[in-house]
Each structure stands twice: as C-alpha cells, then as structure tokens.
C-alpha cells in the first residue's frame, strides 16, 4: 500500500496566484481530512469528508479556500487568491469510517506564498 | 468546540529516564483518545490510543492512562531513547458517531539527551 499520496510536495507561489493541492487517500478508506500546520496555530482541521461528502468545513479560514472530493480516490484543496499568511504545511489524512479508526497522514505539502 | 490543552509544551529528559505528557479536554462526550508522534519534517503518526471504557493501555515502552471523570489522559514513555525525540500531540475525538473528528492539542516537544 502506497499510503496517502499528496502532490506537490513543495509549492512556492506569489501572492494572488491560485494554488491547488491534491490528495489520494488510501484505497478503501471512506473518510478524508485536510489539515494545516503552522508554528503559530499548530495542527488545524480545515475540512473533512465522509464518503465524498463534506461533513464539517468550519475550519476553513475564509472563502478563498475551497475543497472538493469528486470521487473516493481524489481530493483537492484550492486557495484563490493566495496570501503570504497561507504559508504552511498542508496535510491530507484518511481513515476508515468508524469511531476508533486511525487516521493516516500523507507526507504533506509545504506551501510558501511570497 | 473542544478545548484541548497539553502540558508541558517542552520536555527535556536524559536517556533512560521517563517522560509524562498530560492532555486535558473539555468535551465530556469524547470517547477516543489517541496520541500522535511527529518527528522533525515528517508526518504525524499514531503511536497509541485508548477508548473510554479502558483506564490504561500499554505497548512496550509507551502507555496511556485515562481519567474520564477529570477529563484528562496522559502519555507515559519509559526508558527514553534519542529516537523518542519528537513532538507529541494528543487528539481526543469529538462528536462520537460515524464521524471521526480529532481535535489536536498544541503539542509537546520532547528532547531526549544523551
């Protein structure tokens, strides 16, 4: 099993540009999570999906952020327009449905907005 | 939302000593209590977890204890080794049910010195 796959691993962009982060969950997992990690704010849950349906997006910072999960094997997190304060490591994680199932994290995407 | 606090924020121990990290949470409905370890530049990974119907769980050198009445749970590492140096996060689960939303604590940086 390849684990959770994220791309790109690193992204450097200029303020105002659109950024798209991609995630492929572990095959068979029904839940997918997007997290953001910064020194100041720690590890924050942005949004999560169950069976491709968004369940809780209360962590999404503002309208500049959007996430989709068109099928069970792919999800995107888009920032448009990007700002320097969006610089962070973005993790995608997946798990099976259920109360006690481990979340498996991807390697993360390090985003730098200049 | 769930309020999660970890103490201490940093911890330095000598190799071979024990380390204890405490996590307090606010949601009395929480029923699943995992600990994640994140090495520098890596992704968070589950190291041990406990369910609300159990008071203690041990896996080799690590253990987790739970006090549901007081709403806190602790990570215990015995015979610490340099490879235990990392940031440790507690992540109690809120909204029991099919959704598995974890709220991550602020993290504890453990440094094991020779």
PDB file of C-alpha atoms in Angstrom:
ATOM      1  CA  UNK A   1       0.000   0.000   0.000  1.00  0.00           C
ATOM      2  CA  UNK A   2       1.447   3.360  -1.018  1.00  0.00           C
ATOM      3  CA  UNK A   3      -0.235   5.222   1.797  1.00  0.00           C
ATOM      4  CA  UNK A   4      -1.800   8.655   1.413  1.00  0.00           C
ATOM      5  CA  UNK A   5      -0.318  10.473  -1.568  1.00  0.00           C
ATOM      6  CA  UNK A   6      -0.077  14.236  -1.781  1.00  0.00           C
ATOM      7  CA  UNK A   7       1.151  16.499  -4.543  1.00  0.00           C
ATOM      8  CA  UNK A   8       3.014  18.660  -4.936  1.00  0.00           C
ATOM      9  CA  UNK A   9       5.395  18.150  -2.009  1.00  0.00           C
ATOM     10  CA  UNK A  10       6.565  21.728  -2.210  1.00  0.00           C
ATOM     11  CA  UNK A  11       4.914  24.758  -3.755  1.00  0.00           C
ATOM     12  CA  UNK A  12       6.259  28.275  -3.980  1.00  0.00           C
ATOM     13  CA  UNK A  13       3.962  30.871  -5.459  1.00  0.00           C
ATOM     14  CA  UNK A  14       3.368  34.571  -5.482  1.00  0.00           C
ATOM     15  CA  UNK A  15       0.623  36.359  -3.633  1.00  0.00           C
ATOM     16  CA  UNK A  16      -2.587  36.444  -5.635  1.00  0.00           C
ATOM     17  CA  UNK A  17      -1.959  33.223  -7.518  1.00  0.00           C
ATOM     18  CA  UNK A  18      -4.225  30.200  -7.374  1.00  0.00           C
ATOM     19  CA  UNK A  19      -2.876  27.142  -5.583  1.00  0.00           C
ATOM     20  CA  UNK A  20      -4.246  23.625  -5.873  1.00  0.00           C
ATOM     21  CA  UNK A  21      -3.173  20.847  -3.537  1.00  0.00           C
ATOM     22  CA  UNK A  22      -4.003  17.239  -4.330  1.00  0.00           C
ATOM     23  CA  UNK A  23      -4.579  14.144  -2.267  1.00  0.00           C
ATOM     24  CA  UNK A  24      -5.136  10.478  -2.971  1.00  0.00           C
ATOM     25  CA  UNK A  25      -6.376   8.612   0.116  1.00  0.00           C
ATOM     26  CA  UNK A  26      -5.593   5.032   0.969  1.00  0.00           C
ATOM     27  CA  UNK A  27      -7.736   2.699  -1.112  1.00  0.00           C
ATOM     28  CA  UNK A  28     -10.825   1.608   0.816  1.00  0.00           C
ATOM     29  CA  UNK A  29     -10.802   4.497   3.252  1.00  0.00           C
ATOM     30  CA  UNK A  30     -14.074   6.411   3.450  1.00  0.00           C
ATOM     31  CA  UNK A  31     -13.005   9.478   5.396  1.00  0.00           C
ATOM     32  CA  UNK A  32     -10.623  12.191   4.222  1.00  0.00           C
ATOM     33  CA  UNK A  33      -9.272  15.117   6.207  1.00  0.00           C
ATOM     34  CA  UNK A  34      -7.393  18.287   5.283  1.00  0.00           C
ATOM     35  CA  UNK A  35      -5.177  19.838   7.986  1.00  0.00           C
ATOM     36  CA  UNK A  36      -2.956  22.894   8.077  1.00  0.00           C
ATOM     37  CA  UNK A  37       0.105  23.111  10.321  1.00  0.00           C
ATOM     38  CA  UNK A  38       1.914  26.295  11.344  1.00  0.00           C
ATOM     39  CA  UNK A  39       4.119  27.174  14.280  1.00  0.00           C
ATOM     40  CA  UNK A  40       1.643  29.748  15.500  1.00  0.00           C
ATOM     41  CA  UNK A  41      -1.602  27.810  15.191  1.00  0.00           C
ATOM     42  CA  UNK A  42      -0.454  24.199  15.412  1.00  0.00           C
ATOM     43  CA  UNK A  43      -2.327  21.463  13.586  1.00  0.00           C
ATOM     44  CA  UNK A  44      -5.778  22.636  12.499  1.00  0.00           C
ATOM     45  CA  UNK A  45      -8.516  20.640  10.824  1.00  0.00           C
ATOM     46  CA  UNK A  46      -9.788  22.552   7.802  1.00  0.00           C
ATOM     47  CA  UNK A  47     -12.437  20.207   6.414  1.00  0.00           C
ATOM     48  CA  UNK A  48     -13.317  16.528   6.311  1.00  0.00           C
ATOM     49  CA  UNK A  49     -15.338  14.282   4.054  1.00  0.00           C
ATOM     50  CA  UNK A  50     -17.182  11.020   4.665  1.00  0.00           C
ATOM     51  CA  UNK A  51     -17.997   9.005   1.543  1.00  0.00           C
ATOM     52  CA  UNK A  52     -17.007  12.011  -0.602  1.00  0.00           C
ATOM     53  CA  UNK A  53     -19.488  14.309   1.176  1.00  0.00           C
ATOM     54  CA  UNK A  54     -18.187  17.324   3.144  1.00  0.00           C
ATOM     55  CA  UNK A  55     -19.208  16.893   6.773  1.00  0.00           C
ATOM     56  CA  UNK A  56     -17.576  19.791   8.566  1.00  0.00           C
ATOM     57  CA  UNK A  57     -15.888  22.765   6.898  1.00  0.00           C
ATOM     58  CA  UNK A  58     -15.936  25.018   9.958  1.00  0.00           C
ATOM     59  CA  UNK A  59     -12.147  25.090   9.968  1.00  0.00           C
ATOM     60  CA  UNK A  60     -11.836  26.588   6.509  1.00  0.00           C
ATOM     61  CA  UNK A  61     -10.360  30.037   7.125  1.00  0.00           C
ATOM     62  CA  UNK A  62     -12.342  32.020   4.589  1.00  0.00           C
ATOM     63  CA  UNK A  63     -13.931  31.968   1.173  1.00  0.00           C
ATOM     64  CA  UNK A  64     -10.559  31.911  -0.510  1.00  0.00           C
ATOM     65  CA  UNK A  65     -10.307  28.263   0.500  1.00  0.00           C
ATOM     66  CA  UNK A  66     -12.351  25.522  -1.136  1.00  0.00           C
ATOM     67  CA  UNK A  67     -12.145  21.733  -1.134  1.00  0.00           C
ATOM     68  CA  UNK A  68     -13.666  19.061  -3.312  1.00  0.00           C
ATOM     69  CA  UNK A  69     -13.804  15.309  -3.387  1.00  0.00           C
ATOM     70  CA  UNK A  70     -15.215  14.264  -6.758  1.00  0.00           C
ATOM     71  CA  UNK A  71     -14.633  10.565  -6.123  1.00  0.00           C
ATOM     72  CA  UNK A  72     -13.354   8.180  -3.470  1.00  0.00           C
ATOM     73  CA  UNK A  73      -9.766   8.342  -4.666  1.00  0.00           C
ATOM     74  CA  UNK A  74      -9.118  12.040  -5.128  1.00  0.00           C
ATOM     75  CA  UNK A  75      -9.499  15.339  -3.312  1.00  0.00           C
ATOM     76  CA  UNK A  76      -8.294  18.884  -3.901  1.00  0.00           C
ATOM     77  CA  UNK A  77      -7.784  21.896  -1.680  1.00  0.00           C
ATOM     78  CA  UNK A  78      -7.724  25.164  -3.566  1.00  0.00           C
ATOM     79  CA  UNK A  79      -6.658  28.609  -2.417  1.00  0.00           C
ATOM     80  CA  UNK A  80      -7.620  31.517  -4.632  1.00  0.00           C
ATOM     81  CA  UNK A  81      -6.170  34.089  -4.325  1.00  0.00           C
ATOM     82  CA  UNK A  82      -3.277  33.010  -2.132  1.00  0.00           C
ATOM     83  CA  UNK A  83      -1.773  35.270   0.539  1.00  0.00           C
ATOM     84  CA  UNK A  84       1.526  35.121   2.462  1.00  0.00           C
ATOM     85  CA  UNK A  85      -0.328  34.116   5.642  1.00  0.00           C
ATOM     86  CA  UNK A  86      -1.435  30.920   3.899  1.00  0.00           C
ATOM     87  CA  UNK A  87       2.147  29.673   4.042  1.00  0.00           C
ATOM     88  CA  UNK A  88       2.065  26.412   5.977  1.00  0.00           C
ATOM     89  CA  UNK A  89       2.331  22.659   5.649  1.00  0.00           C
ATOM     90  CA  UNK A  90      -0.928  21.160   4.462  1.00  0.00           C
ATOM     91  CA  UNK A  91      -1.593  17.547   5.384  1.00  0.00           C
ATOM     92  CA  UNK A  92      -4.178  15.208   3.987  1.00  0.00           C
ATOM     93  CA  UNK A  93      -5.213  12.191   6.074  1.00  0.00           C
ATOM     94  CA  UNK A  94      -7.576   9.294   5.528  1.00  0.00           C
ATOM     95  CA  UNK A  95      -9.226   6.636   7.646  1.00  0.00           C
ATOM     96  CA  UNK A  96     -11.921   4.032   7.548  1.00  0.00           C
ATOM     97  CA  UNK A  97     -15.316   5.043   8.851  1.00  0.00           C
ATOM     98  CA  UNK A  98     -15.848   4.189  12.496  1.00  0.00           C
ATOM     99  CA  UNK A  99     -15.302   5.579  15.936  1.00  0.00           C
ATOM    100  CA  UNK A 100     -11.850   4.239  16.662  1.00  0.00           C
ATOM    101  CA  UNK A 101     -10.044   4.150  13.362  1.00  0.00           C
ATOM    102  CA  UNK A 102      -6.547   5.519  12.937  1.00  0.00           C
ATOM    103  CA  UNK A 103      -6.002   8.489  10.683  1.00  0.00           C
ATOM    104  CA  UNK A 104      -3.116   8.000   8.277  1.00  0.00           C
ATOM    105  CA  UNK A 105      -1.388  11.173   7.218  1.00  0.00           C
ATOM    106  CA  UNK A 106       0.191  11.941   3.893  1.00  0.00           C
ATOM    107  CA  UNK A 107       3.676  13.460   3.646  1.00  0.00           C
ATOM    108  CA  UNK A 108       2.270  16.982   3.429  1.00  0.00           C
ATOM    109  CA  UNK A 109       2.629  19.873   1.011  1.00  0.00           C
ATOM    110  CA  UNK A 110       4.846  22.723   2.110  1.00  0.00           C
ATOM    111  CA  UNK A 111       3.326  25.908   0.687  1.00  0.00           C
ATOM    112  CA  UNK A 112       5.197  29.179   0.554  1.00  0.00           C
ATOM    113  CA  UNK A 113       3.389  32.273  -0.659  1.00  0.00           C
ATOM    114  CA  UNK A 114       5.708  35.163  -1.403  1.00  0.00           C
TER     115      UNK A 114
ATOM    116  CA  UNK B   1     -15.809  23.366  20.180  1.00  0.00           C
ATOM    117  CA  UNK B   2     -13.480  21.047  22.009  1.00  0.00           C
ATOM    118  CA  UNK B   3     -10.813  22.752  24.101  1.00  0.00           C
ATOM    119  CA  UNK B   4      -7.617  20.664  24.289  1.00  0.00           C
ATOM    120  CA  UNK B   5      -4.532  21.574  26.269  1.00  0.00           C
ATOM    121  CA  UNK B   6      -1.220  19.785  26.637  1.00  0.00           C
ATOM    122  CA  UNK B   7       1.384  20.151  29.348  1.00  0.00           C
ATOM    123  CA  UNK B   8       4.244  20.675  29.310  1.00  0.00           C
ATOM    124  CA  UNK B   9       4.869  22.367  25.986  1.00  0.00           C
ATOM    125  CA  UNK B  10       8.518  21.299  26.076  1.00  0.00           C
ATOM    126  CA  UNK B  11      10.193  18.499  27.982  1.00  0.00           C
ATOM    127  CA  UNK B  12      13.847  17.572  28.195  1.00  0.00           C
ATOM    128  CA  UNK B  13      14.894  14.266  29.767  1.00  0.00           C
ATOM    129  CA  UNK B  14      18.067  12.246  29.902  1.00  0.00           C
ATOM    130  CA  UNK B  15      18.242   8.996  28.030  1.00  0.00           C
ATOM    131  CA  UNK B  16      16.806   6.226  30.143  1.00  0.00           C
ATOM    132  CA  UNK B  17      14.539   8.480  32.179  1.00  0.00           C
ATOM    133  CA  UNK B  18      10.755   8.530  31.955  1.00  0.00           C
ATOM    134  CA  UNK B  19       8.617  11.204  30.327  1.00  0.00           C
ATOM    135  CA  UNK B  20       4.985  12.054  31.031  1.00  0.00           C
ATOM    136  CA  UNK B  21       2.769  14.346  28.944  1.00  0.00           C
ATOM    137  CA  UNK B  22      -0.716  15.310  30.088  1.00  0.00           C
ATOM    138  CA  UNK B  23      -3.678  16.264  27.951  1.00  0.00           C
ATOM    139  CA  UNK B  24      -6.870  17.865  29.225  1.00  0.00           C
ATOM    140  CA  UNK B  25     -10.050  18.132  27.171  1.00  0.00           C
ATOM    141  CA  UNK B  26     -13.427  19.758  27.634  1.00  0.00           C
ATOM    142  CA  UNK B  27     -15.946  17.574  25.778  1.00  0.00           C
ATOM    143  CA  UNK B  28     -17.364  15.009  28.212  1.00  0.00           C
ATOM    144  CA  UNK B  29     -18.733  13.089  25.220  1.00  0.00           C
ATOM    145  CA  UNK B  30     -15.244  12.321  23.900  1.00  0.00           C
ATOM    146  CA  UNK B  31     -14.718   8.567  23.762  1.00  0.00           C
ATOM    147  CA  UNK B  32     -11.462   8.002  21.893  1.00  0.00           C
ATOM    148  CA  UNK B  33      -8.050   9.304  22.941  1.00  0.00           C
ATOM    149  CA  UNK B  34      -5.069   8.845  20.604  1.00  0.00           C
ATOM    150  CA  UNK B  35      -1.516  10.127  20.795  1.00  0.00           C
ATOM    151  CA  UNK B  36       0.411  11.040  17.651  1.00  0.00           C
ATOM    152  CA  UNK B  37       4.156  11.453  17.247  1.00  0.00           C
ATOM    153  CA  UNK B  38       5.670  13.823  14.698  1.00  0.00           C
ATOM    154  CA  UNK B  39       9.370  13.720  14.023  1.00  0.00           C
ATOM    155  CA  UNK B  40      11.047  16.773  12.562  1.00  0.00           C
ATOM    156  CA  UNK B  41       9.966  17.294   8.965  1.00  0.00           C
ATOM    157  CA  UNK B  42       7.754  14.211   8.978  1.00  0.00           C
ATOM    158  CA  UNK B  43       4.050  13.481   9.155  1.00  0.00           C
ATOM    159  CA  UNK B  44       2.131  12.779  12.414  1.00  0.00           C
ATOM    160  CA  UNK B  45       1.799   9.075  13.153  1.00  0.00           C
ATOM    161  CA  UNK B  46      -0.355   7.273  15.689  1.00  0.00           C
ATOM    162  CA  UNK B  47       1.652   5.648  18.467  1.00  0.00           C
ATOM    163  CA  UNK B  48      -1.008   4.591  20.943  1.00  0.00           C
ATOM    164  CA  UNK B  49      -4.688   5.120  21.634  1.00  0.00           C
ATOM    165  CA  UNK B  50      -7.261   4.286  24.274  1.00  0.00           C
ATOM    166  CA  UNK B  51     -11.033   4.030  24.360  1.00  0.00           C
ATOM    167  CA  UNK B  52     -13.237   5.487  27.040  1.00  0.00           C
ATOM    168  CA  UNK B  53     -14.115   2.130  28.580  1.00  0.00           C
ATOM    169  CA  UNK B  54     -10.471   1.419  29.414  1.00  0.00           C
ATOM    170  CA  UNK B  55      -8.359   3.133  32.064  1.00  0.00           C
ATOM    171  CA  UNK B  56      -4.882   2.176  30.870  1.00  0.00           C
ATOM    172  CA  UNK B  57      -3.175   0.673  27.859  1.00  0.00           C
ATOM    173  CA  UNK B  58       0.463  -0.275  27.419  1.00  0.00           C
ATOM    174  CA  UNK B  59       2.588  -1.064  24.382  1.00  0.00           C
ATOM    175  CA  UNK B  60       6.194  -1.860  25.224  1.00  0.00           C
ATOM    176  CA  UNK B  61       7.773   1.378  26.481  1.00  0.00           C
ATOM    177  CA  UNK B  62       4.734   3.581  25.988  1.00  0.00           C
ATOM    178  CA  UNK B  63       1.472   3.681  27.888  1.00  0.00           C
ATOM    179  CA  UNK B  64      -1.617   5.848  28.036  1.00  0.00           C
ATOM    180  CA  UNK B  65      -3.807   6.400  31.096  1.00  0.00           C
ATOM    181  CA  UNK B  66      -7.266   7.935  31.069  1.00  0.00           C
ATOM    182  CA  UNK B  67      -9.228   9.721  33.766  1.00  0.00           C
ATOM    183  CA  UNK B  68     -12.648  10.391  32.286  1.00  0.00           C
ATOM    184  CA  UNK B  69     -14.004  11.989  35.441  1.00  0.00           C
ATOM    185  CA  UNK B  70     -11.272  14.609  35.452  1.00  0.00           C
ATOM    186  CA  UNK B  71     -11.200  14.747  31.628  1.00  0.00           C
ATOM    187  CA  UNK B  72      -7.536  14.166  31.105  1.00  0.00           C
ATOM    188  CA  UNK B  73      -5.302  11.475  29.699  1.00  0.00           C
ATOM    189  CA  UNK B  74      -1.551  11.072  29.783  1.00  0.00           C
ATOM    190  CA  UNK B  75       1.228   9.593  27.687  1.00  0.00           C
ATOM    191  CA  UNK B  76       3.972   7.770  29.541  1.00  0.00           C
ATOM    192  CA  UNK B  77       7.287   6.860  27.928  1.00  0.00           C
ATOM    193  CA  UNK B  78       9.729   4.782  29.945  1.00  0.00           C
ATOM    194  CA  UNK B  79      13.428   4.146  29.280  1.00  0.00           C
ATOM    195  CA  UNK B  80      13.532   7.016  26.831  1.00  0.00           C
ATOM    196  CA  UNK B  81      15.845   6.818  23.841  1.00  0.00           C
ATOM    197  CA  UNK B  82      17.150   9.514  21.473  1.00  0.00           C
ATOM    198  CA  UNK B  83      14.716   8.345  18.774  1.00  0.00           C
ATOM    199  CA  UNK B  84      11.853   9.311  21.086  1.00  0.00           C
ATOM    200  CA  UNK B  85      12.764  12.964  20.459  1.00  0.00           C
ATOM    201  CA  UNK B  86       9.797  14.431  18.585  1.00  0.00           C
ATOM    202  CA  UNK B  87       6.638  16.480  19.033  1.00  0.00           C
ATOM    203  CA  UNK B  88       3.767  14.565  20.604  1.00  0.00           C
ATOM    204  CA  UNK B  89       0.123  15.503  20.070  1.00  0.00           C
ATOM    205  CA  UNK B  90      -2.951  14.331  21.900  1.00  0.00           C
ATOM    206  CA  UNK B  91      -6.090  14.318  19.776  1.00  0.00           C
ATOM    207  CA  UNK B  92      -9.305  13.453  21.596  1.00  0.00           C
ATOM    208  CA  UNK B  93     -12.177  12.640  19.313  1.00  0.00           C
ATOM    209  CA  UNK B  94     -15.281  14.778  19.430  1.00  0.00           C
ATOM    210  CA  UNK B  95     -18.741  14.186  18.007  1.00  0.00           C
ATOM    211  CA  UNK B  96     -18.982  10.471  18.699  1.00  0.00           C
ATOM    212  CA  UNK B  97     -20.689   8.643  15.885  1.00  0.00           C
ATOM    213  CA  UNK B  98     -19.633   7.749  12.403  1.00  0.00           C
ATOM    214  CA  UNK B  99     -17.608  10.923  12.015  1.00  0.00           C
ATOM    215  CA  UNK B 100     -14.091  10.729  13.410  1.00  0.00           C
ATOM    216  CA  UNK B 101     -13.095  14.301  14.002  1.00  0.00           C
ATOM    217  CA  UNK B 102      -9.934  14.686  16.053  1.00  0.00           C
ATOM    218  CA  UNK B 103      -9.000  17.912  17.828  1.00  0.00           C
ATOM    219  CA  UNK B 104      -5.234  18.120  18.122  1.00  0.00           C
ATOM    220  CA  UNK B 105      -3.559  19.627  21.139  1.00  0.00           C
ATOM    221  CA  UNK B 106      -0.820  22.230  20.837  1.00  0.00           C
ATOM    222  CA  UNK B 107       1.923  19.626  21.033  1.00  0.00           C
ATOM    223  CA  UNK B 108       4.751  18.772  23.414  1.00  0.00           C
ATOM    224  CA  UNK B 109       8.313  18.856  22.177  1.00  0.00           C
ATOM    225  CA  UNK B 110      10.281  16.059  23.833  1.00  0.00           C
ATOM    226  CA  UNK B 111      14.060  16.173  23.740  1.00  0.00           C
ATOM    227  CA  UNK B 112      15.966  13.112  24.924  1.00  0.00           C
ATOM    228  CA  UNK B 113      19.562  13.964  25.701  1.00  0.00           C
ATOM    229  CA  UNK B 114      22.483  11.560  25.924  1.00  0.00           C
TER     230      UNK B 114
END
